[in-house]
Short mmCIF file of N, CA, C and O in Angstrom, two decimals:
data_model
loop_
_atom_site.label_atom_id
_atom_site.label_comp_id
_atom_site.label_asym_id
_atom_site.label_seq_id
_atom_site.Cartn_x
_atom_site.Cartn_y
_atom_site.Cartn_z
N MET A 1302 0.83 -1.16 0.00
CA MET A 1302 0.00 0.00 0.00
C MET A 1302 0.88 1.24 0.00
O MET A 1302 1.13 1.83 1.03
N PRO A 1303 1.27 1.63 -1.13
CA PRO A 1303 2.08 2.84 -1.20
C PRO A 1303 1.20 4.07 -1.02
O PRO A 1303 -0.01 4.01 -1.14
N ASP A 1304 1.76 5.19 -0.73
CA ASP A 1304 1.10 6.48 -0.60
C ASP A 1304 0.11 6.54 0.56
O ASP A 1304 -0.78 7.39 0.56
N MET A 1305 0.11 5.63 1.50
CA MET A 1305 -0.79 5.69 2.64
C MET A 1305 -0.01 6.10 3.87
O MET A 1305 1.09 5.64 4.10
N SER A 1306 -0.61 6.95 4.63
CA SER A 1306 0.05 7.34 5.87
C SER A 1306 -0.11 6.23 6.90
O SER A 1306 -0.88 5.29 6.73
N ALA A 1307 0.59 6.33 7.98
CA ALA A 1307 0.55 5.30 9.02
C ALA A 1307 -0.83 5.24 9.67
O ALA A 1307 -1.35 4.15 9.94
N SER A 1308 -1.45 6.40 9.89
CA SER A 1308 -2.77 6.41 10.54
C SER A 1308 -3.83 5.81 9.62
O SER A 1308 -4.73 5.10 10.07
N ALA A 1309 -3.76 6.10 8.32
CA ALA A 1309 -4.72 5.52 7.38
C ALA A 1309 -4.53 4.01 7.30
O ALA A 1309 -5.51 3.26 7.22
N SER A 1310 -3.30 3.57 7.32
CA SER A 1310 -3.03 2.14 7.28
C SER A 1310 -3.56 1.46 8.54
O SER A 1310 -4.14 0.37 8.48
N LEU A 1311 -3.40 2.10 9.68
CA LEU A 1311 -3.90 1.56 10.94
C LEU A 1311 -5.43 1.50 10.94
O LEU A 1311 -6.04 0.52 11.38
N ALA A 1312 -6.08 2.55 10.41
CA ALA A 1312 -7.54 2.58 10.34
C ALA A 1312 -8.05 1.48 9.42
O ALA A 1312 -9.04 0.81 9.74
N MET A 1313 -7.42 1.28 8.29
CA MET A 1313 -7.83 0.22 7.37
C MET A 1313 -7.67 -1.16 8.02
O MET A 1313 -8.51 -2.03 7.83
N THR A 1314 -6.64 -1.33 8.81
CA THR A 1314 -6.42 -2.60 9.49
C THR A 1314 -7.54 -2.88 10.48
O THR A 1314 -8.06 -3.99 10.55
N HIS A 1315 -7.97 -1.85 11.21
CA HIS A 1315 -9.06 -2.02 12.17
C HIS A 1315 -10.38 -2.29 11.45
O HIS A 1315 -11.17 -3.12 11.90
N LEU A 1316 -10.65 -1.59 10.35
CA LEU A 1316 -11.89 -1.80 9.62
C LEU A 1316 -11.95 -3.18 9.00
O LEU A 1316 -13.00 -3.83 9.01
N VAL A 1317 -10.84 -3.64 8.48
CA VAL A 1317 -10.82 -4.97 7.86
C VAL A 1317 -11.04 -6.03 8.92
O VAL A 1317 -11.79 -6.99 8.71
N SER A 1318 -10.42 -5.88 10.08
CA SER A 1318 -10.62 -6.87 11.15
C SER A 1318 -12.06 -6.82 11.65
O SER A 1318 -12.64 -7.85 12.00
N PHE A 1319 -12.67 -5.63 11.71
CA PHE A 1319 -14.07 -5.51 12.13
C PHE A 1319 -14.98 -6.18 11.11
O PHE A 1319 -15.94 -6.85 11.47
N ALA A 1320 -14.70 -6.04 9.84
CA ALA A 1320 -15.51 -6.65 8.80
C ALA A 1320 -15.45 -8.17 8.87
O ALA A 1320 -16.41 -8.85 8.55
N LYS A 1321 -14.32 -8.71 9.30
CA LYS A 1321 -14.21 -10.16 9.41
C LYS A 1321 -15.02 -10.68 10.59
O LYS A 1321 -15.47 -11.81 10.58
N GLU A 1322 -15.21 -9.85 11.64
CA GLU A 1322 -15.96 -10.27 12.81
C GLU A 1322 -17.46 -10.30 12.55
O GLU A 1322 -18.19 -11.02 13.21
N VAL A 1323 -17.95 -9.51 11.62
CA VAL A 1323 -19.37 -9.44 11.33
C VAL A 1323 -19.78 -10.70 10.59
O VAL A 1323 -19.14 -11.13 9.63
N ASP A 1324 -20.88 -11.29 11.04
CA ASP A 1324 -21.41 -12.49 10.40
C ASP A 1324 -21.97 -12.11 9.03
O ASP A 1324 -22.82 -11.22 8.93
N GLU A 1325 -21.51 -12.76 8.00
CA GLU A 1325 -21.92 -12.42 6.63
C GLU A 1325 -23.35 -12.83 6.34
O GLU A 1325 -23.99 -12.32 5.42
N ASP A 1326 -23.91 -13.77 7.11
CA ASP A 1326 -25.28 -14.22 6.89
C ASP A 1326 -26.30 -13.39 7.66
O ASP A 1326 -27.49 -13.59 7.52
N LYS A 1327 -25.83 -12.50 8.50
CA LYS A 1327 -26.73 -11.69 9.32
C LYS A 1327 -26.72 -10.26 8.81
O LYS A 1327 -25.68 -9.62 8.71
N VAL A 1328 -27.91 -9.76 8.49
CA VAL A 1328 -28.04 -8.39 8.00
C VAL A 1328 -28.92 -7.64 8.98
O VAL A 1328 -30.01 -8.07 9.33
N THR A 1329 -28.45 -6.49 9.44
CA THR A 1329 -29.22 -5.66 10.36
C THR A 1329 -29.37 -4.26 9.79
O THR A 1329 -28.49 -3.78 9.07
N PRO A 1330 -30.47 -3.58 10.10
CA PRO A 1330 -30.67 -2.24 9.56
C PRO A 1330 -29.77 -1.20 10.22
O PRO A 1330 -29.46 -0.19 9.61
N GLY A 1331 -29.40 -1.41 11.45
CA GLY A 1331 -28.51 -0.47 12.12
C GLY A 1331 -29.22 0.78 12.59
O GLY A 1331 -30.45 0.88 12.61
N VAL A 1332 -28.45 1.75 12.97
CA VAL A 1332 -28.97 3.01 13.52
C VAL A 1332 -29.69 3.81 12.45
O VAL A 1332 -30.76 4.39 12.69
N LEU A 1333 -29.14 3.85 11.26
CA LEU A 1333 -29.78 4.61 10.17
C LEU A 1333 -31.16 4.04 9.86
O LEU A 1333 -32.13 4.80 9.65
N GLY A 1334 -31.29 2.72 9.85
CA GLY A 1334 -32.60 2.11 9.61
C GLY A 1334 -33.60 2.47 10.68
O GLY A 1334 -34.77 2.73 10.41
N PHE A 1335 -33.15 2.49 11.94
CA PHE A 1335 -34.03 2.89 13.03
C PHE A 1335 -34.47 4.34 12.90
O PHE A 1335 -35.64 4.67 13.10
N ILE A 1336 -33.54 5.21 12.55
CA ILE A 1336 -33.87 6.63 12.41
C ILE A 1336 -34.88 6.84 11.29
O ILE A 1336 -35.86 7.59 11.44
N VAL A 1337 -34.69 6.16 10.17
CA VAL A 1337 -35.63 6.29 9.04
C VAL A 1337 -37.01 5.76 9.45
O VAL A 1337 -38.04 6.37 9.16
N PHE A 1338 -37.04 4.60 10.12
CA PHE A 1338 -38.31 4.01 10.56
C PHE A 1338 -39.02 4.94 11.55
O PHE A 1338 -40.24 5.15 11.46
N ALA A 1339 -38.28 5.50 12.50
CA ALA A 1339 -38.87 6.40 13.48
C ALA A 1339 -39.42 7.66 12.80
O ALA A 1339 -40.51 8.14 13.16
N ALA A 1340 -38.70 8.19 11.82
CA ALA A 1340 -39.17 9.38 11.10
C ALA A 1340 -40.46 9.07 10.33
O ALA A 1340 -41.40 9.88 10.32
N MET A 1341 -40.51 7.90 9.71
CA MET A 1341 -41.72 7.52 8.98
C MET A 1341 -42.89 7.31 9.94
O MET A 1341 -44.03 7.69 9.64
N ALA A 1342 -42.63 6.73 11.11
CA ALA A 1342 -43.70 6.53 12.10
C ALA A 1342 -44.23 7.87 12.59
O ALA A 1342 -45.45 8.05 12.72
N LEU A 1343 -43.35 8.82 12.84
CA LEU A 1343 -43.79 10.15 13.26
C LEU A 1343 -44.60 10.85 12.17
O LEU A 1343 -45.60 11.52 12.45
N ALA A 1344 -44.19 10.67 10.92
CA ALA A 1344 -44.91 11.29 9.80
C ALA A 1344 -46.31 10.69 9.68
O ALA A 1344 -47.29 11.42 9.48
N VAL A 1345 -46.43 9.38 9.81
CA VAL A 1345 -47.75 8.73 9.72
C VAL A 1345 -48.63 9.19 10.88
O VAL A 1345 -49.82 9.46 10.70
N TRP A 1346 -48.06 9.28 12.08
CA TRP A 1346 -48.83 9.75 13.24
C TRP A 1346 -49.33 11.17 13.00
O TRP A 1346 -50.51 11.47 13.26
N ALA A 1347 -48.48 12.04 12.49
CA ALA A 1347 -48.88 13.43 12.23
C ALA A 1347 -49.95 13.50 11.15
O ALA A 1347 -50.92 14.27 11.27
N LEU A 1348 -49.83 12.70 10.11
CA LEU A 1348 -50.84 12.69 9.05
C LEU A 1348 -52.18 12.18 9.56
O LEU A 1348 -53.23 12.72 9.21
N MET A 1349 -52.17 11.15 10.39
CA MET A 1349 -53.44 10.62 10.92
C MET A 1349 -54.09 11.62 11.87
O MET A 1349 -55.32 11.76 11.88
N LYS A 1350 -53.29 12.31 12.66
CA LYS A 1350 -53.84 13.33 13.55
C LYS A 1350 -54.46 14.46 12.74
O LYS A 1350 -55.56 14.93 13.06
N SER A 1351 -53.80 14.88 11.67
CA SER A 1351 -54.33 15.93 10.81
C SER A 1351 -55.61 15.48 10.11
O SER A 1351 -56.58 16.23 10.02
N MET A 1352 -55.61 14.22 9.64
CA MET A 1352 -56.80 13.71 8.97
C MET A 1352 -57.98 13.64 9.94
O MET A 1352 -59.10 13.99 9.58
N SER A 1353 -57.71 13.22 11.16
CA SER A 1353 -58.77 13.15 12.16
C SER A 1353 -59.34 14.54 12.43
O SER A 1353 -60.56 14.71 12.54
N ARG A 1354 -58.47 15.52 12.54
CA ARG A 1354 -58.92 16.90 12.77
C ARG A 1354 -59.77 17.39 11.61
O ARG A 1354 -60.82 18.01 11.79
N HIS A 1355 -59.36 17.10 10.38
CA HIS A 1355 -60.13 17.54 9.22
C HIS A 1355 -61.46 16.80 9.10
O HIS A 1355 -62.47 17.38 8.70
N MET A 1356 -61.48 15.51 9.43
CA MET A 1356 -62.73 14.75 9.34
C MET A 1356 -63.73 15.21 10.39
O MET A 1356 -64.94 15.14 10.16
N ASN A 1357 -63.25 15.68 11.55
CA ASN A 1357 -64.16 16.19 12.57
C ASN A 1357 -64.81 17.50 12.14
O ASN A 1357 -65.88 17.84 12.64
N ARG A 1358 -64.20 18.22 11.24
CA ARG A 1358 -64.75 19.49 10.76
C ARG A 1358 -65.82 19.29 9.68
O ARG A 1358 -66.57 20.21 9.37
N VAL A 1359 -65.90 18.12 9.10
CA VAL A 1359 -66.83 17.87 8.00
C VAL A 1359 -68.25 17.75 8.56
O VAL A 1359 -68.49 17.06 9.54
N ASP A 1360 -69.21 18.41 7.89
CA ASP A 1360 -70.61 18.33 8.27
C ASP A 1360 -71.27 17.27 7.40
O ASP A 1360 -71.33 17.41 6.18
N PHE A 1361 -71.78 16.21 8.04
CA PHE A 1361 -72.35 15.10 7.28
C PHE A 1361 -73.85 15.20 7.07
O PHE A 1361 -74.45 14.29 6.52
N THR A 1362 -74.49 16.26 7.49
CA THR A 1362 -75.93 16.37 7.27
C THR A 1362 -76.18 16.64 5.79
O THR A 1362 -75.58 17.51 5.18
N GLN A 1363 -77.07 15.86 5.22
CA GLN A 1363 -77.33 15.95 3.79
C GLN A 1363 -78.76 16.44 3.58
O GLN A 1363 -79.70 15.89 4.15
N VAL A 1364 -78.91 17.45 2.75
CA VAL A 1364 -80.22 17.98 2.42
C VAL A 1364 -80.81 17.10 1.32
O VAL A 1364 -80.16 16.84 0.31
N PRO A 1365 -82.04 16.61 1.50
CA PRO A 1365 -82.63 15.76 0.47
C PRO A 1365 -82.85 16.54 -0.83
O PRO A 1365 -83.22 17.71 -0.81
N ASP A 1366 -82.62 15.86 -1.93
CA ASP A 1366 -82.78 16.48 -3.25
C ASP A 1366 -84.26 16.41 -3.64
O ASP A 1366 -84.83 15.32 -3.75
N PRO A 1367 -84.91 17.55 -3.87
CA PRO A 1367 -86.35 17.52 -4.20
C PRO A 1367 -86.61 16.85 -5.55
O PRO A 1367 -87.64 16.20 -5.73
N LYS A 1368 -85.70 16.96 -6.49
CA LYS A 1368 -85.90 16.31 -7.79
C LYS A 1368 -85.86 14.80 -7.65
O LYS A 1368 -86.62 14.09 -8.31
N ALA A 1369 -85.00 14.29 -6.80
CA ALA A 1369 -84.92 12.86 -6.60
C ALA A 1369 -86.18 12.32 -5.92
O ALA A 1369 -86.67 11.25 -6.26
N GLU A 1370 -86.71 13.08 -4.97
CA GLU A 1370 -87.94 12.66 -4.30
C GLU A 1370 -89.11 12.63 -5.28
O GLU A 1370 -89.94 11.72 -5.24
N GLN A 1371 -89.20 13.64 -6.17
CA GLN A 1371 -90.27 13.66 -7.16
C GLN A 1371 -90.14 12.49 -8.12
O GLN A 1371 -91.13 11.90 -8.52
N ALA A 1372 -88.93 12.15 -8.50
CA ALA A 1372 -88.72 11.03 -9.41
C ALA A 1372 -89.12 9.72 -8.74
O ALA A 1372 -89.73 8.84 -9.38
N GLU A 1373 -88.81 9.55 -7.46
CA GLU A 1373 -89.20 8.34 -6.75
C GLU A 1373 -90.72 8.24 -6.64
O GLU A 1373 -91.29 7.16 -6.78
N GLN A 1374 -91.37 9.35 -6.37
CA GLN A 1374 -92.83 9.35 -6.27
C GLN A 1374 -93.46 9.04 -7.62
O GLN A 1374 -94.45 8.33 -7.70
N ALA A 1375 -92.88 9.57 -8.68
CA ALA A 1375 -93.42 9.33 -10.02
C ALA A 1375 -93.26 7.86 -10.41
O ALA A 1375 -94.13 7.29 -11.07
N GLU A 1376 -92.17 7.24 -9.99
CA GLU A 1376 -91.97 5.82 -10.29
C GLU A 1376 -92.88 4.94 -9.44
O GLU A 1376 -93.34 3.90 -9.88
N ALA A 1377 -93.17 5.35 -8.23
CA ALA A 1377 -93.97 4.55 -7.33
C ALA A 1377 -95.46 4.60 -7.69
O ALA A 1377 -96.18 3.62 -7.53
N GLU A 1378 -95.97 5.70 -8.21
CA GLU A 1378 -97.39 5.83 -8.53
C GLU A 1378 -97.85 4.92 -9.65
O GLU A 1378 -98.89 4.28 -9.51
N PRO A 1379 -97.16 4.77 -10.78
CA PRO A 1379 -97.67 3.87 -11.82
C PRO A 1379 -97.72 2.42 -11.37
O PRO A 1379 -98.60 1.68 -11.77
N THR A 1380 -96.85 1.99 -10.52
CA THR A 1380 -96.89 0.59 -10.08
C THR A 1380 -98.11 0.35 -9.21
O THR A 1380 -98.70 -0.72 -9.26
N ARG A 1381 -98.54 1.32 -8.45
CA ARG A 1381 -99.74 1.16 -7.63
C ARG A 1381 -100.98 1.09 -8.52
O ARG A 1381 -101.87 0.28 -8.32
N THR A 1382 -101.05 1.93 -9.53
CA THR A 1382 -102.22 1.95 -10.40
C THR A 1382 -102.25 0.71 -11.28
O THR A 1382 -103.31 0.18 -11.56
N GLU A 1383 -101.11 0.22 -11.72
CA GLU A 1383 -101.07 -0.99 -12.54
C GLU A 1383 -101.54 -2.19 -11.75
O GLU A 1383 -102.27 -3.04 -12.26
N SER A 1384 -101.17 -2.30 -10.50
CA SER A 1384 -101.60 -3.44 -9.70
C SER A 1384 -103.09 -3.36 -9.42
O SER A 1384 -103.77 -4.38 -9.34
N ALA A 1385 -103.63 -2.17 -9.28
CA ALA A 1385 -105.07 -2.01 -9.06
C ALA A 1385 -105.84 -2.34 -10.32
O ALA A 1385 -106.92 -2.91 -10.26
N GLU A 1386 -105.32 -2.01 -11.50
CA GLU A 1386 -106.00 -2.29 -12.75
C GLU A 1386 -105.91 -3.77 -13.10
O GLU A 1386 -106.77 -4.30 -13.78
N ALA A 1387 -104.90 -4.47 -12.66
CA ALA A 1387 -104.72 -5.87 -13.02
C ALA A 1387 -105.73 -6.75 -12.30
O ALA A 1387 -106.09 -7.81 -12.80
N GLU A 1388 -106.22 -6.34 -11.15
CA GLU A 1388 -107.16 -7.16 -10.39
C GLU A 1388 -108.46 -6.38 -10.11
O GLU A 1388 -108.81 -6.14 -8.97
N PRO A 1389 -109.20 -6.01 -11.14
CA PRO A 1389 -110.42 -5.23 -10.88
C PRO A 1389 -111.53 -6.06 -10.28
O PRO A 1389 -112.37 -5.58 -9.54
N SER A 1390 -111.58 -7.36 -10.58
CA SER A 1390 -112.69 -8.17 -10.09
C SER A 1390 -112.44 -8.69 -8.69
O SER A 1390 -113.34 -9.28 -8.09
N GLY A 1391 -111.23 -8.56 -8.21
CA GLY A 1391 -110.94 -9.00 -6.86
C GLY A 1391 -110.70 -10.49 -6.77
O GLY A 1391 -110.77 -11.07 -5.69
N GLN A 1392 -110.47 -11.19 -7.89
CA GLN A 1392 -110.27 -12.63 -7.87
C GLN A 1392 -108.80 -12.99 -7.70
O GLN A 1392 -108.47 -14.16 -7.65
N GLY A 1393 -107.93 -12.04 -7.65
CA GLY A 1393 -106.52 -12.32 -7.40
C GLY A 1393 -105.80 -12.89 -8.59
O GLY A 1393 -104.81 -13.59 -8.42
N GLY A 1394 -106.29 -12.71 -9.78
CA GLY A 1394 -105.58 -13.15 -10.96
C GLY A 1394 -105.79 -14.62 -11.28
O GLY A 1394 -105.05 -15.21 -12.07
N LYS A 1395 -106.80 -15.28 -10.70
CA LYS A 1395 -107.07 -16.70 -11.00
C LYS A 1395 -107.83 -16.80 -12.31
O LYS A 1395 -108.68 -16.00 -12.62
N LYS A 1396 -107.49 -17.84 -13.05
CA LYS A 1396 -108.19 -18.07 -14.32
C LYS A 1396 -109.48 -18.83 -14.08
O LYS A 1396 -109.53 -19.74 -13.28
N GLN A 1397 -110.50 -18.43 -14.80
CA GLN A 1397 -111.76 -19.12 -14.69
C GLN A 1397 -111.83 -20.20 -15.77
O GLN A 1397 -111.43 -20.00 -16.88
N GLY A 1398 -112.33 -21.33 -15.42
CA GLY A 1398 -112.42 -22.31 -16.48
C GLY A 1398 -112.98 -23.58 -16.15
O GLY A 1398 -113.36 -24.26 -15.44
#
């Protein structure tokens, strides 16, 4: 290793020995993974708190639509008159014979 100072060479020796001690089959997220996870958890908590606050402000009372009510009444009336016209004799639709 030419062009390396003594301290850099010593640091590389310690890092290489540390790398040999780490189990190659074991992977851990480390401190950075924990920090990222904690930041994401705080962000989700803040978003849910904000969403809850906004949902509490929403007024869910709905005014009935008069056009829809008129359409429902118009659809309901012909079915009542058709059923009354189908059974004028009161025999319940039985065939005579």
